[in-house]
Coordinates of C-alpha atoms and ligand atoms in Angstrom, one line a residue:
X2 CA -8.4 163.9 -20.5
X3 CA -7.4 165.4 -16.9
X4 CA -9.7 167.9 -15.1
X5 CA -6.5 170.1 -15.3
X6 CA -6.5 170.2 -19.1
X7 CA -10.4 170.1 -19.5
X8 CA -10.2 173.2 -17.4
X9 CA -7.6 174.8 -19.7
X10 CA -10.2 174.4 -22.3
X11 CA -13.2 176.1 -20.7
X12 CA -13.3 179.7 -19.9
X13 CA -12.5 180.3 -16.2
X14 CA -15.7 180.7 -14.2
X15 CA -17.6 179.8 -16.9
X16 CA -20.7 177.4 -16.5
X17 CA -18.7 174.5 -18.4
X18 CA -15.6 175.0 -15.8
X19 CA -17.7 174.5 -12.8
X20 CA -19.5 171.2 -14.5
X21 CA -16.2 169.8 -15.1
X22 CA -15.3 170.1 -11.8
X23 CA -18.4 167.7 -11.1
X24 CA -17.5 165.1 -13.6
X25 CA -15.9 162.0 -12.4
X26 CA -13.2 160.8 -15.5
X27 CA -12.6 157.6 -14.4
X28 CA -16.5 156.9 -14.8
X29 CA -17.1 158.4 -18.3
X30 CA -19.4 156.7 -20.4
X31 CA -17.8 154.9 -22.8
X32 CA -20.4 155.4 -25.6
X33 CA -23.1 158.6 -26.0
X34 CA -25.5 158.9 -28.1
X35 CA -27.5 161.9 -29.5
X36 CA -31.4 162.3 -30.7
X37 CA -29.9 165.6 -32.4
X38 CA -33.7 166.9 -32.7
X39 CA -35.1 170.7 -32.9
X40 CA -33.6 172.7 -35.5
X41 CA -37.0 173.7 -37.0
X42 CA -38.7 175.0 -34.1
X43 CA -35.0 176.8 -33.4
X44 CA -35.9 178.2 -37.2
X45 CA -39.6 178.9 -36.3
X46 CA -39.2 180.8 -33.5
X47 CA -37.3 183.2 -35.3
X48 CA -39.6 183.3 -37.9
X49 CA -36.4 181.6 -40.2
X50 CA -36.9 179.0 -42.8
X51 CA -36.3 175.4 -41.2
X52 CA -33.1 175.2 -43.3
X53 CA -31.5 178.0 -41.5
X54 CA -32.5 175.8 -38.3
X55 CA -30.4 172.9 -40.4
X56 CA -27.2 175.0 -41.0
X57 CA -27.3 176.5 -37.3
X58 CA -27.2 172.8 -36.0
X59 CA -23.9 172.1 -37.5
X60 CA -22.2 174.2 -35.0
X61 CA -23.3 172.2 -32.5
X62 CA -22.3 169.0 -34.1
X63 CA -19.0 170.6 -34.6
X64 CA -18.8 171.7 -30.7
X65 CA -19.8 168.1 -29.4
X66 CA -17.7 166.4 -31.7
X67 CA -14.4 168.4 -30.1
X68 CA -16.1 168.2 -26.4
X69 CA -16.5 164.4 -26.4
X70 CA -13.4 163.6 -27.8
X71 CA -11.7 166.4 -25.4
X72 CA -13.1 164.7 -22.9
X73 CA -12.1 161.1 -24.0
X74 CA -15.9 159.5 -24.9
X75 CA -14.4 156.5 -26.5
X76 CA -17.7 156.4 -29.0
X77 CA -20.4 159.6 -29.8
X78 CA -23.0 158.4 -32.0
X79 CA -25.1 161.0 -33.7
X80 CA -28.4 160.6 -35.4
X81 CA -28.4 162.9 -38.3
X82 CA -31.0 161.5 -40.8
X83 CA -33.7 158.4 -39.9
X84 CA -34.8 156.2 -42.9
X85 CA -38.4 158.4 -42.3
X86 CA -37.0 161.5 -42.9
X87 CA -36.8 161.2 -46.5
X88 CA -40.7 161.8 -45.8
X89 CA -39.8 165.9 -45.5
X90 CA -39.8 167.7 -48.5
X91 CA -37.3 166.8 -51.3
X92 CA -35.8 170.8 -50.9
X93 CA -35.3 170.1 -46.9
X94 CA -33.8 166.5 -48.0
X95 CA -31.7 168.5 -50.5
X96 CA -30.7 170.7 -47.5
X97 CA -29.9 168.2 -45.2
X98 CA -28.3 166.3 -47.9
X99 CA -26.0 169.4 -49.0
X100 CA -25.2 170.2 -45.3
X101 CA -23.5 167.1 -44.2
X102 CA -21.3 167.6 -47.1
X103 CA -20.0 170.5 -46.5
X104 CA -19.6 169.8 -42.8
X105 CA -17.8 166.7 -44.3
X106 CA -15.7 168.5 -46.5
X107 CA -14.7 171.6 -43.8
X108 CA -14.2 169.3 -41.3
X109 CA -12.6 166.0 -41.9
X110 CA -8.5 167.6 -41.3
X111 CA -9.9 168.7 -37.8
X112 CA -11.8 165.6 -37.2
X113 CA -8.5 164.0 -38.4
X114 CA -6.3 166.2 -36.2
X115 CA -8.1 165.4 -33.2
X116 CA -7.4 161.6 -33.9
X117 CA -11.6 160.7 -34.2
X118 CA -12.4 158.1 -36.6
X119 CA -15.3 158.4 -38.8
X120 CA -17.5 155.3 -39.4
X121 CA -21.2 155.9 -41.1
X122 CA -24.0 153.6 -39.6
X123 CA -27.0 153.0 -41.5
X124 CA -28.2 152.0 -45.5
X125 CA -25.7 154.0 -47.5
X126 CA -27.2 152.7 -51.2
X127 CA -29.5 155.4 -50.9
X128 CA -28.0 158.5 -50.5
X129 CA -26.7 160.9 -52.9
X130 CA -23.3 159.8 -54.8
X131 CA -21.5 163.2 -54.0
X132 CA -22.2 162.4 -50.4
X133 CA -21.0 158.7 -50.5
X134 CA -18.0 160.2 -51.8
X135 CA -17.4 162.7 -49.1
X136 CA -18.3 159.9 -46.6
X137 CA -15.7 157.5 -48.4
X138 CA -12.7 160.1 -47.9
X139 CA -13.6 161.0 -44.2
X140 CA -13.6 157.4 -43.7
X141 CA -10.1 156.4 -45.4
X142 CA -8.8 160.2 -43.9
X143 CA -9.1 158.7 -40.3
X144 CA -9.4 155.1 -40.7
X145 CA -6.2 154.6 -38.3
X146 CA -7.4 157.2 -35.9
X147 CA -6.9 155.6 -32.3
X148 CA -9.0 158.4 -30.8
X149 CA -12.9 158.8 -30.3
X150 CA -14.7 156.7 -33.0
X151 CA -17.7 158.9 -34.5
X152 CA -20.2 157.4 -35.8
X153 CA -22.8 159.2 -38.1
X154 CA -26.0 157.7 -38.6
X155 CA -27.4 157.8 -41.9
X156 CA -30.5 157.5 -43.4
X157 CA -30.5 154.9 -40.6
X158 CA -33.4 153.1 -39.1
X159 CA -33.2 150.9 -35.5
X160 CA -35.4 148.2 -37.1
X161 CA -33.9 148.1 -40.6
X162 CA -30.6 147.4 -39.0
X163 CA -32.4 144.8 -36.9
X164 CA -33.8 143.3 -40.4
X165 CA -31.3 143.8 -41.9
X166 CA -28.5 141.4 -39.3
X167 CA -31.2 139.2 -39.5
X168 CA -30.8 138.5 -43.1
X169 CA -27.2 138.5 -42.5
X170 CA -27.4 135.8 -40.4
X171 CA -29.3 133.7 -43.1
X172 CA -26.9 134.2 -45.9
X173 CA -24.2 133.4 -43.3
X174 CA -25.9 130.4 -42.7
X175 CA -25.3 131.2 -39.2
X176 CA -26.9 127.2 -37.0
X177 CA -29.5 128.6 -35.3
X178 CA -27.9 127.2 -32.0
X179 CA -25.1 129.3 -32.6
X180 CA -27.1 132.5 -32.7
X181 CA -27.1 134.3 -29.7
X182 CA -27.0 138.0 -28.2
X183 CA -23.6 138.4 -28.8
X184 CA -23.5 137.0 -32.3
X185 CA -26.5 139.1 -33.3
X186 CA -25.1 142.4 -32.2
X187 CA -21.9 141.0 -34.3
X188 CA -24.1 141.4 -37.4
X189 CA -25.5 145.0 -36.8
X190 CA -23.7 148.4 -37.9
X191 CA -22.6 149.3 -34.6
X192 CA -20.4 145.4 -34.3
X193 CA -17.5 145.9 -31.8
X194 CA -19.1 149.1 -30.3
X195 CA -20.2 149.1 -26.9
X196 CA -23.7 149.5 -26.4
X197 CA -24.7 153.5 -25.9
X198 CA -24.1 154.2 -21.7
X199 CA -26.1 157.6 -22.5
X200 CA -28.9 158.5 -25.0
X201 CA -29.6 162.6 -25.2
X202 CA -32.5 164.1 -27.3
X203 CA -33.0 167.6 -27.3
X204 CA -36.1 169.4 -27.3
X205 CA -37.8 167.5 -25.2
X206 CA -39.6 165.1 -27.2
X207 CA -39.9 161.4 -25.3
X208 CA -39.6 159.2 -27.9
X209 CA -36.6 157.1 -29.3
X210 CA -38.0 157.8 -33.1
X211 CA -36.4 154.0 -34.2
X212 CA -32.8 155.2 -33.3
X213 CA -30.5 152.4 -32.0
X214 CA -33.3 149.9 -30.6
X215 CA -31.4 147.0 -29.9
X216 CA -28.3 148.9 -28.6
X217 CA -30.0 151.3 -26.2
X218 CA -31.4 148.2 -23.9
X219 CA -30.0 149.4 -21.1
X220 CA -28.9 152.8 -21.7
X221 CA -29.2 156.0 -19.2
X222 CA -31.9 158.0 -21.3
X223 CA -31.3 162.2 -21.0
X224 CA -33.9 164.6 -22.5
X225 CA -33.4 168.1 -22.7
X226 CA -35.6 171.0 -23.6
X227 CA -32.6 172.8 -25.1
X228 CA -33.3 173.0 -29.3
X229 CA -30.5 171.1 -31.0
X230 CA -28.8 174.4 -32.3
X231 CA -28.8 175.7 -29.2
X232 CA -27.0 172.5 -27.4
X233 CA -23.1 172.9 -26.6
X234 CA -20.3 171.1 -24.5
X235 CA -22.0 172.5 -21.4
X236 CA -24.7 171.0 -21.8
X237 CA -23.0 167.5 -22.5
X238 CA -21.0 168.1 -19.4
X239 CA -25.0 168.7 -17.8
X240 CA -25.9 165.3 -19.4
X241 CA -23.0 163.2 -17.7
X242 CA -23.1 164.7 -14.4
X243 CA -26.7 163.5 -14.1
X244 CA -25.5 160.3 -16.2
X245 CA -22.6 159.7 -13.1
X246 CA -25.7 160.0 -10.5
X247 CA -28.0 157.4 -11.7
X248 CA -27.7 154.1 -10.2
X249 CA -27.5 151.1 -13.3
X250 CA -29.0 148.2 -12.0
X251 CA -29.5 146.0 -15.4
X252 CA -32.5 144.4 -13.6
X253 CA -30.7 143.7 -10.6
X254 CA -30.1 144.9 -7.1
X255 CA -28.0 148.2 -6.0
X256 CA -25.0 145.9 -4.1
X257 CA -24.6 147.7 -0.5
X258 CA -20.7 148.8 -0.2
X259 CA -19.2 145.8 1.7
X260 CA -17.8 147.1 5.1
X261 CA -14.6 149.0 4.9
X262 CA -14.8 148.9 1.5
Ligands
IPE319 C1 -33.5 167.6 -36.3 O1 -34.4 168.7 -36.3 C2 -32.9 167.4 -37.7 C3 -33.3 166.2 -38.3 C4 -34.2 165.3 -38.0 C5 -32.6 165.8 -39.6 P1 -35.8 168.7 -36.9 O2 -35.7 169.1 -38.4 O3 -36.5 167.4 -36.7 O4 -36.5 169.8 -36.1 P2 -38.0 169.8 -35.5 O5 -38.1 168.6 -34.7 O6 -38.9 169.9 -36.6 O7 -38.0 171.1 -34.6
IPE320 C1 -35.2 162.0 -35.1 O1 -35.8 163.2 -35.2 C2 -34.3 161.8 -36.3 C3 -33.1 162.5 -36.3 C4 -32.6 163.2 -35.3 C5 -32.2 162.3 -37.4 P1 -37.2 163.4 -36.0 O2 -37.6 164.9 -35.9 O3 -37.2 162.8 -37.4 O4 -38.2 162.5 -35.1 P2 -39.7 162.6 -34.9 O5 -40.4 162.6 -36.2 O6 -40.0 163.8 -34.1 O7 -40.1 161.3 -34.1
MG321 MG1 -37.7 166.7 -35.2

């Protein structure tokens, strides 16, 4: 996307206006991904039960979803149930559970629409069968999208995927010689993908809580205090302006701008 259309988009004068103005598009990252984290303090402090914390969240999924592909993120990743969740209460679960099918279901011709391609990342066998079958149409829906690839991560664990390529490998009978970094990250869910050049959590919490281990290696990390229900494009404009300043060095050295150049 142009500047010119993304500011046809956003409200003249409005705070997401002048952040686009600071984004640079030919230096988008390729692939963000989101720590979608705080719906039930967003509940608490409004004396709400968590779930209304749950369904408020889903307009933000539905706003970043547009926004990234508006802006032309070629991958957004967002983490919307860990393998330790299903430690919550089965109602919450149920909640959860019930959400992303409806968001699914009210969705998927918009998603479709805005040429985004759905893919699921984590251990499906464990999830409710209605939901599989909600995934399984989004997924044949916009299997030939060509636009931003979104990929939701379910009941999804960093080191179970790890564990689980590993295993792969074995039943492959992959020679151990042949096994290297780029044949591992062939066997994990996120194969093809580039790795995640931005990792956002919201509300503030500094931990990775087991999302994406082996893919965020080298990722720009982004916390924010802002409560998941509360987060919207501007503040994933806010996220890659900062992203654009930081200097990625993969363990090297900055290279000083050769003279004239
Ligand atoms: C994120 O919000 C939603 C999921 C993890 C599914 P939380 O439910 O974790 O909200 P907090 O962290 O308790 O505020
Ligand atoms: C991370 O949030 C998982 C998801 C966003 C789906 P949690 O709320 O489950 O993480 P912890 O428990 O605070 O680490
Ligand atoms: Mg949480």
């Amino acid at each position: 996307m142009s500047l010119q259309d993304l500011l046809t988009w956003a409200p003249a004068g409005s705070r997401e206006a002048s952040l686009a103005r600071e984004v640079d598009f030919d230096r988008l990252p390729m692939h963000v991904a989101v720590i979608m984290d705080g719906n039930g303090r967003w509940a608490a402090r409004r004396h709400l039960p968590r779930a209304e914390g749950h369904r408020a969240g889903i307009d933000s999924v539905r706003d970043v979803v547009e926004a990234s592909a508006r802006l032309g993120i070629r991958v957004l990743t967002l983490y919307a149930f860990s393998v330790e969740n299903w430690k919550r209460p089965p109602a919450e679960v149920s909640v959860l559970m019930g959400l992303l099918k409806k968001y699914l279901w009210l969705e998927l011709e918009r998603l479709h629409d805005n040429d985004i391609r759905l893919q699921v990342i984590g251990c499906e066998d464990r999830l409710p069968a209605d939901v599989r079958r909600e995934l399984d149409a989004g997924r044949e829906r916009t299997r030939g999208n060509r636009g931003m690839l979104f990929n939701i991560a379910l009941n999804y664990g960093g080191r179970a995927e790890i564990v689980e390529a590993a295993r792969r490998a074995i039943e492959n009978a992959v020679r151990p010689s042949d096994l290297d970094e780029g044949r591992f990250a062939e066997l994990l869910y996120t194969a093809g993908q580039p790795d995640p050049d931005l990792l956002i959590r919201t509300s503030g919490e500094m931990r990775v809580s087991n999302f994406l281990l082996w893919q965020i290696a080298y990722s720009e990390i982004w916390v924010t205090d802002t409560l998941w229900p509360d987060f919207r494009a501007r503040h994933l404009l806010e996220a890659i302006v900062s992203y654009q300043k930081r200097d990625r060095r993969y363990g090297g050295i900055t290279q000083p701008v050769a003279a004239g150049g």
